[in-house]
Amino acid sequence: MNSQSSILSTKILSIAQKELLLNAGIGFVEYSAIEIELLDDNFYPKIENVIFTSKNAVKAIRNTEFRTQNCFCVGDKTKRLLEENGHKVIEVAQNASELAESIVKKYKKEHFLFLCGNHRRDELPLILKENSVQLEERIVYKMHKKHKKFNRSFDGLLFFSPSGVDSYFSHNDTGKSVAFCIGNTTASEAKKYTNNIIVANKPTVENVIVQAVKYFDKRI
């Protein structure tokens, strides 16, 4: 394997995720490009349909009295976390735009509550409002960017959110690094800084890593 390949992960990886890189002979550095602050708020409007676009929003309501009938979410892991906490998931999509389009098509006359972070993307609210879907928003967590300057270059950069991209590039440049992105919205943010981008086939941390391993394996 190519032991000279090096990767920077913009989030702290689990042991199993690290092993995917180590077993491929790839060196890596990890740090948290963003920090999540869950807000302590037990008041939620009583709406039957609630939208979650990240696991952080689920974590924010996990130990509260929050209850709803129908959950609409982005990502299989968000769906799993909702179900583990006793919530019923009606629709799941791979990204926010797909979820919004599904809601417009099937549930246009319903009223929705969107539980989100302070740096939430615009796609979902815009699509719903443009199609006259009733939507309330409530910020349940805050995302803080943690800036760090790296005085070295990496062969690959692993990005898991648009905010992580922005946080990293606020103090670093891309050089010749390949940016491996978890999804199209993250890739869209990365395109502001580089065209050397590979998008994961599935929006999971593991698939981002797999794409990097495949890429550097081909270079041997």
Coordinates of N, CA and C in Angstrom, one line a residue, residues 4-111:
Q4 N 2.8 6.6 1.8 CA 3.1 8.0 1.7 C 1.9 8.9 1.6
S5 N 0.7 8.3 1.3 CA -0.5 9.1 1.2 C -0.9 9.5 2.6
S6 N -1.4 10.8 2.7 CA -1.8 11.4 3.9 C -3.1 12.1 3.8
I7 N -4.0 11.9 4.8 CA -5.3 12.5 4.8 C -5.6 13.3 6.0
L8 N -6.3 14.4 5.8 CA -6.8 15.1 7.0 C -8.3 15.0 7.1
S9 N -8.8 14.5 8.2 CA -10.2 14.4 8.5 C -10.7 15.6 9.3
T10 N -11.8 16.2 8.8 CA -12.3 17.4 9.5 C -13.3 17.0 10.6
K11 N -13.3 15.8 11.0 CA -14.0 15.4 12.2 C -13.3 14.2 12.8
I12 N -13.5 14.0 14.1 CA -12.8 12.9 14.8 C -13.5 11.6 14.4
L13 N -12.7 10.6 14.0 CA -13.3 9.4 13.5 C -13.4 8.4 14.6
S14 N -14.3 7.4 14.4 CA -14.4 6.3 15.4 C -13.3 5.3 15.1
I15 N -13.1 4.4 16.1 CA -12.0 3.4 15.9 C -12.2 2.6 14.7
A16 N -13.4 2.2 14.4 CA -13.7 1.4 13.1 C -13.4 2.2 11.9
Q17 N -13.7 3.5 11.9 CA -13.4 4.3 10.8 C -11.9 4.6 10.6
K18 N -11.2 4.7 11.7 CA -9.8 4.9 11.6 C -9.1 3.6 11.0
E19 N -9.6 2.5 11.4 CA -9.1 1.2 10.9 C -9.2 1.1 9.4
L20 N -10.2 1.7 8.8 CA -10.3 1.6 7.3 C -9.2 2.3 6.7
L21 N -8.7 3.4 7.2 CA -7.5 4.1 6.7 C -6.2 3.4 7.0
L22 N -6.1 3.0 8.3 CA -4.9 2.3 8.7 C -4.6 1.0 8.0
N23 N -5.7 0.2 7.7 CA -5.6 -1.0 7.0 C -5.2 -0.8 5.6
A24 N -5.5 0.4 5.1 CA -5.1 0.7 3.7 C -3.7 1.3 3.6
G25 N -3.1 1.5 4.7 CA -1.7 2.0 4.8 C -1.7 3.5 4.5
I26 N -2.8 4.2 4.9 CA -2.9 5.6 4.7 C -2.7 6.3 6.0
G27 N -1.8 7.3 6.1 CA -1.6 8.1 7.3 C -2.7 9.2 7.4
F28 N -3.1 9.6 8.6 CA -4.1 10.6 8.7 C -3.9 11.4 9.9
V29 N -4.5 12.6 9.8 CA -4.6 13.6 11.0 C -6.1 13.9 11.1
E30 N -6.6 14.0 12.3 CA -8.0 14.3 12.5 C -8.1 15.5 13.5
Y31 N -9.2 16.3 13.2 CA -9.5 17.4 14.2 C -11.0 17.7 13.9
S32 N -11.6 18.4 14.9 CA -13.0 18.8 14.7 C -13.0 20.2 14.1
A33 N -13.5 20.3 12.9 CA -13.6 21.6 12.3 C -14.8 22.4 12.8
I34 N -15.7 21.7 13.4 CA -16.9 22.4 13.9 C -17.2 21.8 15.3
E35 N -17.9 22.6 16.1 CA -18.3 22.1 17.4 C -19.8 22.3 17.6
I36 N -20.5 21.3 18.1 CA -22.0 21.4 18.2 C -22.4 21.7 19.7
E37 N -23.2 22.7 19.8 CA -23.8 23.1 21.1 C -25.3 22.8 21.1
L38 N -25.7 21.9 21.8 CA -27.2 21.6 21.9 C -27.8 22.6 22.8
L39 N -28.9 23.1 22.4 CA -29.6 24.2 23.1 C -30.6 23.5 24.1
D40 N -30.6 24.0 25.3 CA -31.5 23.5 26.4 C -32.8 24.2 26.3
D41 N -33.8 23.7 25.5 CA -35.1 24.3 25.3 C -36.1 23.3 25.2
N42 N -37.1 23.3 26.1 CA -38.1 22.3 26.2 C -39.4 22.7 25.6
F43 N -39.4 23.9 25.0 CA -40.7 24.3 24.4 C -40.7 24.1 22.9
Y44 N -41.6 23.3 22.4 CA -41.8 23.1 21.0 C -43.2 23.2 20.6
P45 N -43.5 23.9 19.5 CA -44.9 24.0 19.0 C -45.4 22.6 18.7
K46 N -46.7 22.4 19.0 CA -47.3 21.1 18.8 C -47.7 20.9 17.3
I47 N -46.8 20.3 16.5 CA -47.1 20.1 15.1 C -46.9 18.6 14.8
E48 N -47.7 18.1 14.1 CA -47.7 16.6 13.8 C -46.5 16.2 12.9
N49 N -46.0 17.1 12.1 CA -45.0 16.8 11.1 C -43.7 17.6 11.4
V50 N -42.6 16.8 11.7 CA -41.4 17.5 12.0 C -40.2 17.1 11.1
I51 N -39.4 18.0 10.7 CA -38.3 17.8 9.7 C -37.0 17.8 10.5
F52 N -36.2 16.8 10.2 CA -34.8 16.7 10.8 C -33.8 16.5 9.6
T53 N -32.8 17.4 9.5 CA -31.9 17.2 8.4 C -30.5 16.8 8.9
S54 N -30.4 16.6 10.3 CA -29.2 16.1 10.8 C -29.4 15.4 12.1
K55 N -28.5 14.6 12.5 CA -28.5 13.9 13.8 C -28.5 14.8 15.0
N56 N -27.8 16.0 14.8 CA -27.7 16.9 15.9 C -29.0 17.4 16.4
A57 N -30.0 17.6 15.4 CA -31.3 18.1 15.8 C -32.0 17.0 16.6
V58 N -31.8 15.7 16.3 CA -32.4 14.6 17.0 C -31.8 14.6 18.4
K59 N -30.5 14.7 18.5 CA -29.8 14.7 19.8 C -30.3 15.8 20.7
A60 N -30.7 17.0 20.1 CA -31.1 18.1 20.9 C -32.5 17.9 21.6
I61 N -33.3 17.0 21.0 CA -34.6 16.8 21.6 C -34.7 15.4 22.3
R62 N -33.6 14.7 22.3 CA -33.6 13.4 22.8 C -34.1 13.2 24.3
N63 N -33.6 14.1 25.1 CA -34.0 14.1 26.6 C -35.0 15.1 27.0
T64 N -35.9 15.5 26.1 CA -36.9 16.4 26.3 C -38.3 15.8 26.3
E65 N -39.3 16.6 26.5 CA -40.7 16.1 26.4 C -41.2 16.1 25.0
F66 N -40.4 16.4 24.0 CA -40.8 16.5 22.6 C -41.5 15.3 22.1
R67 N -42.6 15.4 21.5 CA -43.3 14.3 20.9 C -43.9 14.8 19.6
T68 N -43.9 13.9 18.6 CA -44.6 14.3 17.3 C -45.1 13.0 16.7
Q69 N -46.0 13.1 15.7 CA -46.5 11.9 15.1 C -45.7 11.4 13.9
N70 N -45.2 12.4 13.1 CA -44.5 12.0 11.9 C -43.2 12.7 11.7
C71 N -42.2 12.0 11.5 CA -40.8 12.6 11.3 C -40.4 12.4 9.8
F72 N -39.8 13.5 9.3 CA -39.3 13.5 7.9 C -37.8 13.8 8.1
C73 N -36.9 13.0 7.5 CA -35.5 13.3 7.8 C -34.6 13.0 6.6
V74 N -33.3 13.5 6.7 CA -32.3 13.3 5.8 C -31.3 12.3 6.3
G75 N -31.0 11.2 5.6 CA -30.0 10.3 6.0 C -30.5 9.1 6.8
D76 N -29.9 7.9 6.5 CA -30.3 6.7 7.1 C -29.9 6.7 8.6
K77 N -28.8 7.4 9.0 CA -28.4 7.4 10.4 C -29.3 8.3 11.2
T78 N -29.8 9.4 10.6 CA -30.7 10.2 11.3 C -32.0 9.5 11.5
K79 N -32.4 8.7 10.5 CA -33.6 7.9 10.6 C -33.5 6.9 11.7
R80 N -32.3 6.2 11.8 CA -32.1 5.2 12.8 C -32.1 5.8 14.2
L81 N -31.5 7.0 14.3 CA -31.5 7.6 15.7 C -32.9 8.0 16.1
L82 N -33.7 8.5 15.2 CA -35.1 8.8 15.5 C -35.9 7.6 15.9
E83 N -35.7 6.5 15.2 CA -36.5 5.3 15.5 C -36.0 4.7 16.9
E84 N -34.7 4.8 17.1 CA -34.2 4.3 18.4 C -34.8 5.1 19.6
N85 N -35.2 6.3 19.3 CA -35.8 7.2 20.4 C -37.3 7.2 20.3
G86 N -37.9 6.2 19.6 CA -39.3 6.0 19.6 C -40.1 6.9 18.7
H87 N -39.5 7.5 17.7 CA -40.2 8.3 16.7 C -40.5 7.6 15.4
K88 N -41.6 7.9 14.8 CA -42.0 7.2 13.6 C -41.5 8.1 12.4
V89 N -40.7 7.5 11.5 CA -40.2 8.2 10.3 C -41.1 7.9 9.1
I90 N -41.6 8.9 8.5 CA -42.5 8.7 7.4 C -41.8 8.8 6.0
E91 N -40.8 9.7 6.0 CA -40.0 9.9 4.7 C -38.6 10.1 5.1
V92 N -37.7 9.5 4.3 CA -36.3 9.7 4.4 C -35.7 9.9 3.1
A93 N -34.8 10.9 2.9 CA -34.1 11.2 1.7 C -32.6 11.3 1.9
Q94 N -31.9 11.4 0.8 CA -30.4 11.4 0.9 C -29.9 12.9 1.1
N95 N -30.7 13.9 0.7 CA -30.3 15.2 1.0 C -31.6 16.1 1.2
A96 N -31.4 17.3 1.6 CA -32.5 18.2 2.0 C -33.4 18.6 0.8
S97 N -32.8 18.8 -0.4 CA -33.6 19.1 -1.6 C -34.5 18.0 -2.0
E98 N -34.0 16.7 -1.9 CA -34.8 15.6 -2.2 C -36.0 15.4 -1.2
L99 N -35.7 15.7 0.0 CA -36.8 15.6 1.0 C -37.8 16.7 0.8
A100 N -37.4 17.9 0.5 CA -38.3 19.0 0.2 C -39.2 18.6 -1.0
E101 N -38.6 18.1 -2.0 CA -39.4 17.7 -3.2 C -40.4 16.7 -2.9
S102 N -40.0 15.7 -2.1 CA -41.0 14.6 -1.7 C -42.1 15.2 -0.9
I103 N -41.8 16.1 0.0 CA -42.9 16.8 0.8 C -43.8 17.5 0.0
V104 N -43.3 18.3 -1.0 CA -44.2 19.0 -1.9 C -45.1 18.1 -2.7
K105 N -44.5 17.0 -3.1 CA -45.3 16.1 -4.0 C -46.4 15.3 -3.2
K106 N -46.1 14.9 -2.0 CA -47.0 14.1 -1.2 C -47.7 14.7 0.0
Y107 N -47.2 15.8 0.5 CA -47.7 16.3 1.8 C -47.9 17.9 1.7
K108 N -48.2 18.4 0.5 CA -48.2 19.8 0.3 C -49.1 20.6 1.3
K109 N -50.2 20.0 1.7 CA -51.3 20.6 2.5 C -51.0 20.5 4.0
E110 N -49.9 19.8 4.3 CA -49.6 19.6 5.8 C -48.8 20.8 6.3
H111 N -48.7 20.9 7.6 CA -48.0 21.9 8.3 C -46.8 21.3 9.0

